[in-house]
mmCIF file of C-alpha atoms and ligand atoms in Angstrom:
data_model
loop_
_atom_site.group_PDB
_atom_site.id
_atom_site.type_symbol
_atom_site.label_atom_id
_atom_site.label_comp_id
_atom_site.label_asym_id
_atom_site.label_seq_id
_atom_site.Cartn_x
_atom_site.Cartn_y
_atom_site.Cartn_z
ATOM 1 C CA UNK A 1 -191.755 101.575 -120.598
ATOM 2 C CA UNK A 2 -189.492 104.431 -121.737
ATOM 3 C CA UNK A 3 -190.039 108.052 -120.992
ATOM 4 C CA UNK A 4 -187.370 110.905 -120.768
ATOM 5 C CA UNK A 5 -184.941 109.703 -118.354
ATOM 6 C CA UNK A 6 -184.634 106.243 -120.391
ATOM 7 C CA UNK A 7 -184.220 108.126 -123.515
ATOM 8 C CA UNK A 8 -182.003 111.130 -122.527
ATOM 9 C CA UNK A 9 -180.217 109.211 -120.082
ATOM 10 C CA UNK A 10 -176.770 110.471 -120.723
ATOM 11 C CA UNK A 11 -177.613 113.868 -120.548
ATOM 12 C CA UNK A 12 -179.407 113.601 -116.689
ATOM 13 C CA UNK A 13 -177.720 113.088 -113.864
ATOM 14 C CA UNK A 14 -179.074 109.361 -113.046
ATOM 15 C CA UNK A 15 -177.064 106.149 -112.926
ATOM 16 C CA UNK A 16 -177.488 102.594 -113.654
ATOM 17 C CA UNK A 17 -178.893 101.772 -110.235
ATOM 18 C CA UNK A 18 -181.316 104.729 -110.218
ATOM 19 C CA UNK A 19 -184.705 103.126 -109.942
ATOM 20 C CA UNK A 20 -186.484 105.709 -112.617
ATOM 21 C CA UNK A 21 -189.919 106.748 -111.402
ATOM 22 C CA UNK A 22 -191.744 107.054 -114.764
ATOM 23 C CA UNK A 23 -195.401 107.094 -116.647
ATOM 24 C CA UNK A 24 -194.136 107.192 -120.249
ATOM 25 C CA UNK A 25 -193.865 111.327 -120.361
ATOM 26 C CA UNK A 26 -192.684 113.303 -123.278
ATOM 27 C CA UNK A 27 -191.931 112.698 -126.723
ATOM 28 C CA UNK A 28 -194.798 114.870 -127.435
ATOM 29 C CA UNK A 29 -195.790 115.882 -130.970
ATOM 30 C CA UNK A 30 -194.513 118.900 -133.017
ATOM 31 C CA UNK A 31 -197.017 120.070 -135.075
ATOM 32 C CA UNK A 32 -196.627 122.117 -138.132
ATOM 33 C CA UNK A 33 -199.576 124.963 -137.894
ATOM 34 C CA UNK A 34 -199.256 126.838 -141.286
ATOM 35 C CA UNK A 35 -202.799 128.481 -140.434
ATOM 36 C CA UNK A 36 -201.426 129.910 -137.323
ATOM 37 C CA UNK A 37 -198.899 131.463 -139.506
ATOM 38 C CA UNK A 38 -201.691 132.868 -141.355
ATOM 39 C CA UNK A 39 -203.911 134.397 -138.658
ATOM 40 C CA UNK A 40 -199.904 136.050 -137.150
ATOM 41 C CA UNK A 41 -199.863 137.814 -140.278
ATOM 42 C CA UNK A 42 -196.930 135.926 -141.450
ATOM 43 C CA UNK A 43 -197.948 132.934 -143.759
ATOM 44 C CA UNK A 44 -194.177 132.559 -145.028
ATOM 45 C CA UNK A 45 -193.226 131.430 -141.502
ATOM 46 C CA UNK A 46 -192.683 127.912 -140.676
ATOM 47 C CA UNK A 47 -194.657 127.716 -137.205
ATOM 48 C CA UNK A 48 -194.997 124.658 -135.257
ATOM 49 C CA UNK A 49 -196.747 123.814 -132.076
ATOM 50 C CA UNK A 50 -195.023 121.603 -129.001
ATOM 51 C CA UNK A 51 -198.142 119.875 -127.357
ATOM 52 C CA UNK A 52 -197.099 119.280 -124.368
ATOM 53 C CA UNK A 53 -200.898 118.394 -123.328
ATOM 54 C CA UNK A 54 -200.114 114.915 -124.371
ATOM 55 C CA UNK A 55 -197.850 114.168 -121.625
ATOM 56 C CA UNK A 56 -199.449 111.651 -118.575
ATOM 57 C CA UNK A 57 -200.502 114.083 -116.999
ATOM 58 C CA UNK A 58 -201.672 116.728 -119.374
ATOM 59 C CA UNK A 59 -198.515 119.380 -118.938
ATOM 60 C CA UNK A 60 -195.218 119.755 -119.342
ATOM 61 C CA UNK A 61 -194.759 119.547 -115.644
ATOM 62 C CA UNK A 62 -194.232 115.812 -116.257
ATOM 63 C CA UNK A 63 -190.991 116.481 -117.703
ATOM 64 C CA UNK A 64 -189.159 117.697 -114.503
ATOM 65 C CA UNK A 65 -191.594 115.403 -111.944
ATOM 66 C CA UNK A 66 -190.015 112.374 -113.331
ATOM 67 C CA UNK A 67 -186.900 113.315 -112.456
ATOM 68 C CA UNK A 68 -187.847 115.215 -109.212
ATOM 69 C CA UNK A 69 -189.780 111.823 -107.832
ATOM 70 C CA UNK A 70 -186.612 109.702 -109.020
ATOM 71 C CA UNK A 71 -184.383 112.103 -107.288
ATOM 72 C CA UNK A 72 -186.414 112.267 -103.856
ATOM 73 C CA UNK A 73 -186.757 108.228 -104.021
ATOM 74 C CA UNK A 74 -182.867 107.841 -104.840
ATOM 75 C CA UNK A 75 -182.025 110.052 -101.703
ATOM 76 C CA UNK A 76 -184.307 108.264 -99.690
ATOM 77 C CA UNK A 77 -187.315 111.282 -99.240
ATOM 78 C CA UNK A 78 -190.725 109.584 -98.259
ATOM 79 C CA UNK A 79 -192.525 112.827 -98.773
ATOM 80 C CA UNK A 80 -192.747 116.055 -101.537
ATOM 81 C CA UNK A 81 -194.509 119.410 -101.252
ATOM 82 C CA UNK A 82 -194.851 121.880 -103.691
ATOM 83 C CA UNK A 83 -196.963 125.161 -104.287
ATOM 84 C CA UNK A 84 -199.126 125.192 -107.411
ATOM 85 C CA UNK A 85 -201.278 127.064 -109.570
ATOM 86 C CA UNK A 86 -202.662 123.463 -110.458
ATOM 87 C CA UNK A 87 -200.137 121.874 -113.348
ATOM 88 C CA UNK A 88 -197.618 121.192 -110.802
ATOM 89 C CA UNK A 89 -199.877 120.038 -107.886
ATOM 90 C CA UNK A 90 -201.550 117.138 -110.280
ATOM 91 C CA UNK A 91 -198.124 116.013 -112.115
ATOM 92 C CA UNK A 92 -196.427 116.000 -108.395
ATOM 93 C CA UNK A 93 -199.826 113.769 -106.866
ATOM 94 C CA UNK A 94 -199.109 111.058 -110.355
ATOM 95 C CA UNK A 95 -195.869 110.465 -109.995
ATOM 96 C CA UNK A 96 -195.841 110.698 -105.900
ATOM 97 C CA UNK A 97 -198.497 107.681 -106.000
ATOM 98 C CA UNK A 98 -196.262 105.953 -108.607
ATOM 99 C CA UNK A 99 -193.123 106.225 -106.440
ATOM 100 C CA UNK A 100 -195.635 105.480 -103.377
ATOM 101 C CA UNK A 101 -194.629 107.901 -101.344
ATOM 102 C CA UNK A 102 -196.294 111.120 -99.735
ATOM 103 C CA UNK A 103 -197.472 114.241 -101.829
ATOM 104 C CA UNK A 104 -198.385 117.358 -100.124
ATOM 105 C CA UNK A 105 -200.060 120.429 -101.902
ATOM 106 C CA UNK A 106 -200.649 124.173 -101.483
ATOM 107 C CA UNK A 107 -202.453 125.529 -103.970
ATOM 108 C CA UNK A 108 -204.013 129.342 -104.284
ATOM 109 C CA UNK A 109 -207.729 129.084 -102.591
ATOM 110 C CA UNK A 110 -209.860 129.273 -105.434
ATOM 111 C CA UNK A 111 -207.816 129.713 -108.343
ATOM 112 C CA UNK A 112 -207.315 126.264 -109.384
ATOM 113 C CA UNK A 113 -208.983 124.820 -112.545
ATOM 114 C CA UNK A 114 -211.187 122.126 -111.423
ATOM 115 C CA UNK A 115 -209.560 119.695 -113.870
ATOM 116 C CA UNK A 116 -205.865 120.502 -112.303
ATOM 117 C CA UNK A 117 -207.485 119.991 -108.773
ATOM 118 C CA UNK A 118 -209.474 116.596 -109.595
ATOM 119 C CA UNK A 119 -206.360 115.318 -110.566
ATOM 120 C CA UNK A 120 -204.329 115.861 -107.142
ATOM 121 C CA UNK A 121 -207.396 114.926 -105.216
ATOM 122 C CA UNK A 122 -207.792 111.450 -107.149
ATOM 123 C CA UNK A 123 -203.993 110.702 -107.179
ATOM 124 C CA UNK A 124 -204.357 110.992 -103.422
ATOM 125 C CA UNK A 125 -202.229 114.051 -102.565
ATOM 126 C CA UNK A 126 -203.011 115.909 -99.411
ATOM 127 C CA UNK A 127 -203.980 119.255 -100.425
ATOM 128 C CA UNK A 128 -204.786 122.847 -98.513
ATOM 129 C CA UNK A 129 -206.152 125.495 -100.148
ATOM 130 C CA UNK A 130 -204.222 128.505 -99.221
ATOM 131 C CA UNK A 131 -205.780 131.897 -98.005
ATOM 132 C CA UNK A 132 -203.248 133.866 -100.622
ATOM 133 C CA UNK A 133 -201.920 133.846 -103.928
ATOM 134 C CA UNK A 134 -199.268 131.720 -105.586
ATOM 135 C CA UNK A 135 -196.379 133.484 -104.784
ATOM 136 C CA UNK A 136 -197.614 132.960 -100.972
ATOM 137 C CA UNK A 137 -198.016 129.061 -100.615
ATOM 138 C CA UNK A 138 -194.723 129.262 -102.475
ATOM 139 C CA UNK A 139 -192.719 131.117 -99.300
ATOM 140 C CA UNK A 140 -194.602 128.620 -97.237
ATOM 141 C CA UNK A 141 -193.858 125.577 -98.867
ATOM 142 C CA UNK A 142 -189.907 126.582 -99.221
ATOM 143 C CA UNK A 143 -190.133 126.973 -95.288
ATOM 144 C CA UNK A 144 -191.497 123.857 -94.760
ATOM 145 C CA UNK A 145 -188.571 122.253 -96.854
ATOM 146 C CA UNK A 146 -186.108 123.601 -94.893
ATOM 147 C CA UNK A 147 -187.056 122.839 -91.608
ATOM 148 C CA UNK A 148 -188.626 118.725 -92.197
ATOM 149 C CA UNK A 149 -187.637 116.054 -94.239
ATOM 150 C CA UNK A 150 -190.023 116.363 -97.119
ATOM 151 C CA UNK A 151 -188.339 117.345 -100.671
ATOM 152 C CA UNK A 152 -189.593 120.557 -102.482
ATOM 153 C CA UNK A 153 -190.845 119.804 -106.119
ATOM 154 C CA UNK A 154 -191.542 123.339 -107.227
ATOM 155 C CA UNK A 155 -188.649 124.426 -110.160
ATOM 156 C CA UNK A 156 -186.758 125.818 -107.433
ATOM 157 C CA UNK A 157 -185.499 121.784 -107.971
ATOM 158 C CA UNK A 158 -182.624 121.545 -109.540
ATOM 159 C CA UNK A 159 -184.120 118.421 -110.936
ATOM 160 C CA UNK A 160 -187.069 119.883 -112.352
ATOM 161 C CA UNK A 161 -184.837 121.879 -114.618
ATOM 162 C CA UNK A 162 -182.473 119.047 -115.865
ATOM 163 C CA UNK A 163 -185.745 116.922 -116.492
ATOM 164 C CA UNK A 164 -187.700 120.140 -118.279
ATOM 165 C CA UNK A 165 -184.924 120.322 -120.658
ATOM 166 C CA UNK A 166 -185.834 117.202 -122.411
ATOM 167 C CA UNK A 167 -188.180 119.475 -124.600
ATOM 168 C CA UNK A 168 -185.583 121.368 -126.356
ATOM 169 C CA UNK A 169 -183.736 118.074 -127.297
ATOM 170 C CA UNK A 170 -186.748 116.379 -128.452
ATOM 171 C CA UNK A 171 -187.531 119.670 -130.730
ATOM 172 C CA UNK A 172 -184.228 119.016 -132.415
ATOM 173 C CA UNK A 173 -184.362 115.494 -133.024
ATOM 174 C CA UNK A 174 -187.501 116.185 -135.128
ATOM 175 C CA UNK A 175 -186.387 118.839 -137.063
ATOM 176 C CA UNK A 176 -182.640 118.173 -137.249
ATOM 177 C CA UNK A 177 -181.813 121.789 -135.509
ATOM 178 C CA UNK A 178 -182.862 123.729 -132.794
ATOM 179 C CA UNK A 179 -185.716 126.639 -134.647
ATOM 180 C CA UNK A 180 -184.548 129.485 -134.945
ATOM 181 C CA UNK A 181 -187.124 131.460 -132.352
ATOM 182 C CA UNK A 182 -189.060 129.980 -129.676
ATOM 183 C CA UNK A 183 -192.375 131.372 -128.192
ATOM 184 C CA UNK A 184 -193.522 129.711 -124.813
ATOM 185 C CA UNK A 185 -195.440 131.428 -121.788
ATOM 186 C CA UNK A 186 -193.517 132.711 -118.728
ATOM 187 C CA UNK A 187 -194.700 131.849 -115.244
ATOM 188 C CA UNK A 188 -192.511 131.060 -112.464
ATOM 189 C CA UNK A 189 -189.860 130.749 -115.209
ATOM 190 C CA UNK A 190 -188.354 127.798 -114.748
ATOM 191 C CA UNK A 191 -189.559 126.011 -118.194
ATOM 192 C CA UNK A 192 -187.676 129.142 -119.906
ATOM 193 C CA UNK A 193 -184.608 128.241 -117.799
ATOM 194 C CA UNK A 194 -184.971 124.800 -118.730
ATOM 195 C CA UNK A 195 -185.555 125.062 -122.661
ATOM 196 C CA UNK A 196 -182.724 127.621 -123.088
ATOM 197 C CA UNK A 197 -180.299 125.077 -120.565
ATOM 198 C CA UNK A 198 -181.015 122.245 -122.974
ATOM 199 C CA UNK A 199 -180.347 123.998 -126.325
ATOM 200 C CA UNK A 200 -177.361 125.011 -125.299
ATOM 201 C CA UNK A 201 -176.297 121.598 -123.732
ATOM 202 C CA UNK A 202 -177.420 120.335 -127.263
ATOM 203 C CA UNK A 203 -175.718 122.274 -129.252
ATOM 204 C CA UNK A 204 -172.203 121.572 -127.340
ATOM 205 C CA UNK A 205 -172.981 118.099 -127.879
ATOM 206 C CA UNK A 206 -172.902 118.713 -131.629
ATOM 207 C CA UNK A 207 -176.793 117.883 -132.227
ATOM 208 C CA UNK A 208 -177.568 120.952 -133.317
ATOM 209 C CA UNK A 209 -175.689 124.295 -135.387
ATOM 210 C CA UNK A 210 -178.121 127.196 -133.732
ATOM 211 C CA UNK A 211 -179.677 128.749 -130.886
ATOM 212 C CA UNK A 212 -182.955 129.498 -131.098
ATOM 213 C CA UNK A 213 -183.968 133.033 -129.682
ATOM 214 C CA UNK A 214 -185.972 132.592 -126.804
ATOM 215 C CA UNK A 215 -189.225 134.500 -127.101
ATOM 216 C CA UNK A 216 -191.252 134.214 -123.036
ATOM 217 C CA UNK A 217 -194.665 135.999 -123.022
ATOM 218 C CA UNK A 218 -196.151 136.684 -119.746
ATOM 219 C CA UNK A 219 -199.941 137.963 -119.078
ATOM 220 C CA UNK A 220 -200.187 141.729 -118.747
ATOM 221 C CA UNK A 221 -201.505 141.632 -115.401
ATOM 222 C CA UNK A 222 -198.832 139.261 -114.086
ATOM 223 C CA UNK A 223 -195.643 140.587 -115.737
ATOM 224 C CA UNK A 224 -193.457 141.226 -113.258
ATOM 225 C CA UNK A 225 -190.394 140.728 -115.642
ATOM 226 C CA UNK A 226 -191.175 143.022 -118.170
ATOM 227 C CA UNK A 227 -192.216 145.722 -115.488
ATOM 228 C CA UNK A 228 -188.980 144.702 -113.539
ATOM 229 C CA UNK A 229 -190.483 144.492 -110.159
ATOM 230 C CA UNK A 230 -192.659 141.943 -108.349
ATOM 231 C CA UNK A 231 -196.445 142.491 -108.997
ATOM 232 C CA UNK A 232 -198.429 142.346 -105.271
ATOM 233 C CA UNK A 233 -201.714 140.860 -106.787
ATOM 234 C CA UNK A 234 -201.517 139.609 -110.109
ATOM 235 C CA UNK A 235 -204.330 139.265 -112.845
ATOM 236 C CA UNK A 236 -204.620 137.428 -115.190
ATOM 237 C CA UNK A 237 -207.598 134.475 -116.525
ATOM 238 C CA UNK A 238 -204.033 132.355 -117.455
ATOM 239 C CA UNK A 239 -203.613 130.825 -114.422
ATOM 240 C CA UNK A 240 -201.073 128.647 -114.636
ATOM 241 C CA UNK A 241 -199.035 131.983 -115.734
ATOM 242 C CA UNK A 242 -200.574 134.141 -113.014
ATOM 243 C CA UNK A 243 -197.450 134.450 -110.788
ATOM 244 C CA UNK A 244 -196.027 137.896 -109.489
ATOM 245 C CA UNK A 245 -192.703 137.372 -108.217
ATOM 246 C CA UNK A 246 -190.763 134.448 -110.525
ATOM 247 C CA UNK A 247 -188.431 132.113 -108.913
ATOM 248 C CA UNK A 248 -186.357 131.561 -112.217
ATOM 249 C CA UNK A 249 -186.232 135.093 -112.681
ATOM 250 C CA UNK A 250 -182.156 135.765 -112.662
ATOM 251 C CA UNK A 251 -182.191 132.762 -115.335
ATOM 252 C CA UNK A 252 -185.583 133.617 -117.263
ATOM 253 C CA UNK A 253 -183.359 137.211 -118.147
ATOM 254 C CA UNK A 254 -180.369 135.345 -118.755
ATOM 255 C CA UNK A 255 -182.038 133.169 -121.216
ATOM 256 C CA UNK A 256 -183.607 136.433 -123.085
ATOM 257 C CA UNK A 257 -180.191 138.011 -122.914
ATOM 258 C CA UNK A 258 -178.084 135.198 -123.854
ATOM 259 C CA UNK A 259 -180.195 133.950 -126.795
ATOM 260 C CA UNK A 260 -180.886 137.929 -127.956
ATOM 261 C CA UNK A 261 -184.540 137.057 -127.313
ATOM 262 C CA UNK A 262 -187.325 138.857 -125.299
ATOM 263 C CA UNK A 263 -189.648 139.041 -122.900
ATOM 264 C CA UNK A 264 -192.658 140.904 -123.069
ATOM 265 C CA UNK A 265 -196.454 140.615 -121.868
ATOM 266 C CA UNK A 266 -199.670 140.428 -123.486
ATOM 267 C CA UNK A 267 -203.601 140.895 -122.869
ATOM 268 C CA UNK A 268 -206.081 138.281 -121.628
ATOM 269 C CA UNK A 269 -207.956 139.739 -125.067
ATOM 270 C CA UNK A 270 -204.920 138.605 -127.047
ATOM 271 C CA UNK A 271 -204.426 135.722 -125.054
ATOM 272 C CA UNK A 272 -207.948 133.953 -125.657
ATOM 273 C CA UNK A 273 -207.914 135.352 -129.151
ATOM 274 C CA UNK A 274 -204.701 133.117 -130.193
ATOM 275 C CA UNK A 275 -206.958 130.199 -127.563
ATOM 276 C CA UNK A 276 -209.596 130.336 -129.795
ATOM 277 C CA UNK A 277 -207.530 130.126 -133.242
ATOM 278 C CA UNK A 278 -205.483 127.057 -132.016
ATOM 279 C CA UNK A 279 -208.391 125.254 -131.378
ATOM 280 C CA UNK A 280 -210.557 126.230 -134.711
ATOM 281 C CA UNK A 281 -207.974 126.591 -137.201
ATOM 282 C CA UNK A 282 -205.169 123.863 -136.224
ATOM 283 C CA UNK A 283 -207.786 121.240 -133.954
ATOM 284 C CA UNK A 284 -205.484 121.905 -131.148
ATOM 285 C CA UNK A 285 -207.095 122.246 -127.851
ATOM 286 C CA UNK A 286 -204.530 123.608 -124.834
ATOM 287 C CA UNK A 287 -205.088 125.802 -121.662
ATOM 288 C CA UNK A 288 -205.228 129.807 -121.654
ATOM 289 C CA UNK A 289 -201.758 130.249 -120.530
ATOM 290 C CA UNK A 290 -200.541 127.629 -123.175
ATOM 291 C CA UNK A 291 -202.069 130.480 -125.817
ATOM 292 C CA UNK A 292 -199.700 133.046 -124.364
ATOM 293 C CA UNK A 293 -196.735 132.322 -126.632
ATOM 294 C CA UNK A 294 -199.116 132.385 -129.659
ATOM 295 C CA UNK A 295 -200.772 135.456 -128.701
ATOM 296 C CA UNK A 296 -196.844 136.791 -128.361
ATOM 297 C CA UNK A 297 -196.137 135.729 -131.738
ATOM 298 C CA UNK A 298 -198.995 137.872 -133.259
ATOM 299 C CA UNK A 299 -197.654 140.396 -131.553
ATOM 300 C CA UNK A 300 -194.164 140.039 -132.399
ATOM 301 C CA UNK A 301 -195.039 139.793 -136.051
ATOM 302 C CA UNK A 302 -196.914 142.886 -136.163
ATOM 303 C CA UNK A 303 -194.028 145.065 -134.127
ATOM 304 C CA UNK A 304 -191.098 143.570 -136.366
ATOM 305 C CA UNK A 305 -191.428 143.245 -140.593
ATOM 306 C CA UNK A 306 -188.491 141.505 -141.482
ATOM 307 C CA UNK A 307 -189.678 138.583 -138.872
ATOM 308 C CA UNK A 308 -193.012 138.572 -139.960
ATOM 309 C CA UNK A 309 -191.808 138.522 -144.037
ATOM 310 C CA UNK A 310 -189.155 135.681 -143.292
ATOM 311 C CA UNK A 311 -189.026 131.918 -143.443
ATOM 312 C CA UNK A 312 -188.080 131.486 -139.968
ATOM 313 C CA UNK A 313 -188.357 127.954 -138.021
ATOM 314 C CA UNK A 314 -191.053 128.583 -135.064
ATOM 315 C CA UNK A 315 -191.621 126.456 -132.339
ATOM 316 C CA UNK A 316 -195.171 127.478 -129.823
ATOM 317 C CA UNK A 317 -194.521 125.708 -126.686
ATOM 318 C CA UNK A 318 -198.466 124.368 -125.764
ATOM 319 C CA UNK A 319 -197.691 124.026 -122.116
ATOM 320 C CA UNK A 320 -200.743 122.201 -121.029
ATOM 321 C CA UNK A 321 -204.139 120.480 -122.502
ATOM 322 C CA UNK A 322 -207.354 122.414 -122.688
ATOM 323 C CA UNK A 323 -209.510 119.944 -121.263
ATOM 324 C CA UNK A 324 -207.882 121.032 -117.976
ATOM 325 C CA UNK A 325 -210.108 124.118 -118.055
ATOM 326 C CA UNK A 326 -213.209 123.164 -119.710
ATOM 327 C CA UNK A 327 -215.059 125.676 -117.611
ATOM 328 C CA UNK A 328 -212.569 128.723 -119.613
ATOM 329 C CA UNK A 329 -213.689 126.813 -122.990
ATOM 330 C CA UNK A 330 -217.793 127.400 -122.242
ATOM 331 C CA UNK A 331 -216.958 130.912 -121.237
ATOM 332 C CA UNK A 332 -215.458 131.949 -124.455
ATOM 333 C CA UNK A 333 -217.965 129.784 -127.269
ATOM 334 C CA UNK A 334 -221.423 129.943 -127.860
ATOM 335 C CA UNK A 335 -223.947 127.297 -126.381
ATOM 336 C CA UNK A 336 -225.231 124.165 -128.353
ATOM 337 C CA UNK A 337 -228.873 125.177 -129.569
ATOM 338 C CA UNK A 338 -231.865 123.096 -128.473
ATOM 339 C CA UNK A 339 -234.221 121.924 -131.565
ATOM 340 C CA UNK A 340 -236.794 119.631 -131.792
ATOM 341 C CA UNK A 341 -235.986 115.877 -132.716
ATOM 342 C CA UNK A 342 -236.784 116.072 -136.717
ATOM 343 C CA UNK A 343 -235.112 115.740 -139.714
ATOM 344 C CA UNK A 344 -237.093 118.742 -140.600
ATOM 345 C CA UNK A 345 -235.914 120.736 -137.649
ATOM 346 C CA UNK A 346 -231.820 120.106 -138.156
ATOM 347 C CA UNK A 347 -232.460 120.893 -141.545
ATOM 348 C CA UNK A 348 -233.813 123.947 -140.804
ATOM 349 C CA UNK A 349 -230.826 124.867 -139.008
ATOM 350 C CA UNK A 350 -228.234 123.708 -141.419
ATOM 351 C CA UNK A 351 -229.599 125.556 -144.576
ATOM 352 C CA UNK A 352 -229.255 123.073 -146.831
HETATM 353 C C1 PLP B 401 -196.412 125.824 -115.152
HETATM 354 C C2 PLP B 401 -197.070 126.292 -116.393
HETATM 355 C C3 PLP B 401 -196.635 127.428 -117.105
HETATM 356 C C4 PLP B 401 -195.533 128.301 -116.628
HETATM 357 O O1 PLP B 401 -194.278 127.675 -116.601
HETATM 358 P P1 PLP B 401 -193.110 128.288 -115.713
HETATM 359 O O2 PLP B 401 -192.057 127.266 -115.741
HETATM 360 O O3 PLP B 401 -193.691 128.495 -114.344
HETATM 361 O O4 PLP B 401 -192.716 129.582 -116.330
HETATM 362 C C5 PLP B 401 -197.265 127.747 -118.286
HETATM 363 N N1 PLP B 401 -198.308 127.015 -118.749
HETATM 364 C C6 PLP B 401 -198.751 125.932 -118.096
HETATM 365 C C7 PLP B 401 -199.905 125.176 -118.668
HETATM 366 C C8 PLP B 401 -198.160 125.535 -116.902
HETATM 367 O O5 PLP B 401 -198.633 124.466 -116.259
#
């Protein structure tokens, strides 16, 4: 069984006697999504779409918990903790239960999508709902670290990061060289950190001749980096984005300011707008906050001309699966219509 740490080996700090602590993640597909192009207003574009639904798990968390679990097993930890909007919480519970060792969760109280709880309930974490938001369990949880012997898999990690940035190298391996702007959502910030970390590691490796700009989108409500402050209560119905004070913050600006990128926010309108065209126009099915980076490309394309005429290589990070949120799907599509069982009755409805 081979998943990132097998396959990137020599760029991740693991040895020949680390035991890895794998279920098969990444290699995820790249998806060309000329229609997307379309509905951005810039057909000529060459847009495709990193599903990073299809990892174990369902999210790109997967990337950096492989390496965080083989990390806390190599240095003996029997336990991990971690705060979570839900993504994290579910990908920590998998590969805790894999290394068979103790997963602990705090998680927002009532802001988890049921899919992303099921998950750390079945895989047996033990998990408290916390009477605050994310940014909360996360001061708790880093406490907690620091004072017992239980490791903190939150992308605070180093590990996470070195693990996350398996994306960008599997990006250029498909299409020979990094693109040549990347739109992805912006949470906590350490996938941002990560993506722009492994281009660049890449590149001095010789695999690839570019760096892509990096293009994070945060949700309007929740966008502390573009406001550039903390935001006390963030809004947003992206909650795996819906984080007011980033952890990766420092390195999310770097990132922007390095690659001569940007960061900028958009609406929850915007953001189940480009939801709704991934899914009908491309068959690709991910989670709200996935859509951000779409929804920022619209955007982008209708602010700048010259980007929105070009031929430029796109790559959409799709950060997690849809069916994590099926209750967000109903919300936004309309209901299945009851008819009678008759061949006379379907064709009544069809119209033809
Ligand atoms: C965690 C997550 C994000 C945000 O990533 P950060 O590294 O926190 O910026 C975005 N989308 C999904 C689906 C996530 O699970």
């Amino acid at each position: 069984m081979t998943g990132i740490i097998d396959r990137y080996r020599q760029y991740l700090p693991v040895s020949e006697r680390t035991r890895v602590i794998t279920l098969s993640e990444g290699n995820t597909p790249l998806i060309p999504a000329p229609r997307i192009a379309e509905w951005a207003g810039a057909p000529g574009l060459q847009v495709y779409l990193k599903y990073e639904g299809m990892n174990p798990t369902g999210s790109f968390k997967d990337r950096g918990m492989t390496m965080a679990l083989t990390k806390a097993v190599e240095d003996g930890s029997k336990a991990v903790i971690c705060a979570s909007t839900g993504n994290t919480s579910a990908s920590a519970a998998a590969y805790a239960a894999r290394a068979g060792i103790r997963c602990v969760v705090l998680i927002p109280d009532g802001n988890i999508a049921l899919g992303k709880l099921s998950q750390a309930l079945v895989h047996g974490a033990e998990v408290y709902a916390v009477q605050g938001n994310f940014d909360d369990a996360l001061a708790m949880v880093r406490q907690v670290s620091e004072t017992s012997p239980i490791t903190l898999v939150n992308s605070i990690n180093p590990f996470r990061i070195e693990g996350q940035k398996s994306g960008s190298f599997e990006i250029v391996d498909v299409l020979g060289d990094a693109p040549d702007y990347q739109f992805m959502p912006v949470g906590n910030a350490g996938n941002i950190t990560a993506y722009w970390k492994g281009y660049k590691e890449y590149r001095a490796h010789g695999k690839s001749r570019k760096l892509p700009k990096m293009m994070g989108w945060q949700a309007e409500g929740a966008a502390p980096i573009v406001r550039g402050e903390p935001v006390k209560d963030p809004k947003t119905i992206a909650t795996a984005i819906k984080i007011g004070n980033p952890a990766s913050w420092k390195q999310a600006v770097a990132a922007r300011d390095e690659s001569g990128g940007g960061i900028d926010a958009v609406s929850d309108e915007e953001i189940l707008e480009a939801y709704k065209a991934l899914a009908s126009l491309e068959g690709v099915f991910c989670e709200p906050a996935s859509a951000a980076g779409v929804a920022g490309l619209k955007k982008y394309a209708r602010t700048d001309e010259a980007f929105s005429r070009s031929r430029a290589a796109v790559v959409c990070i799709l950060t997690g699966h849809g069916l994590k949120d099926p209750d967000r799907a109903m919300a936004v599509v309309p209901r299945p219509r009851t008819i009678a069982p008759t061949l006379d009755a379907i064709q009544r409805e069809l119209k033809i």
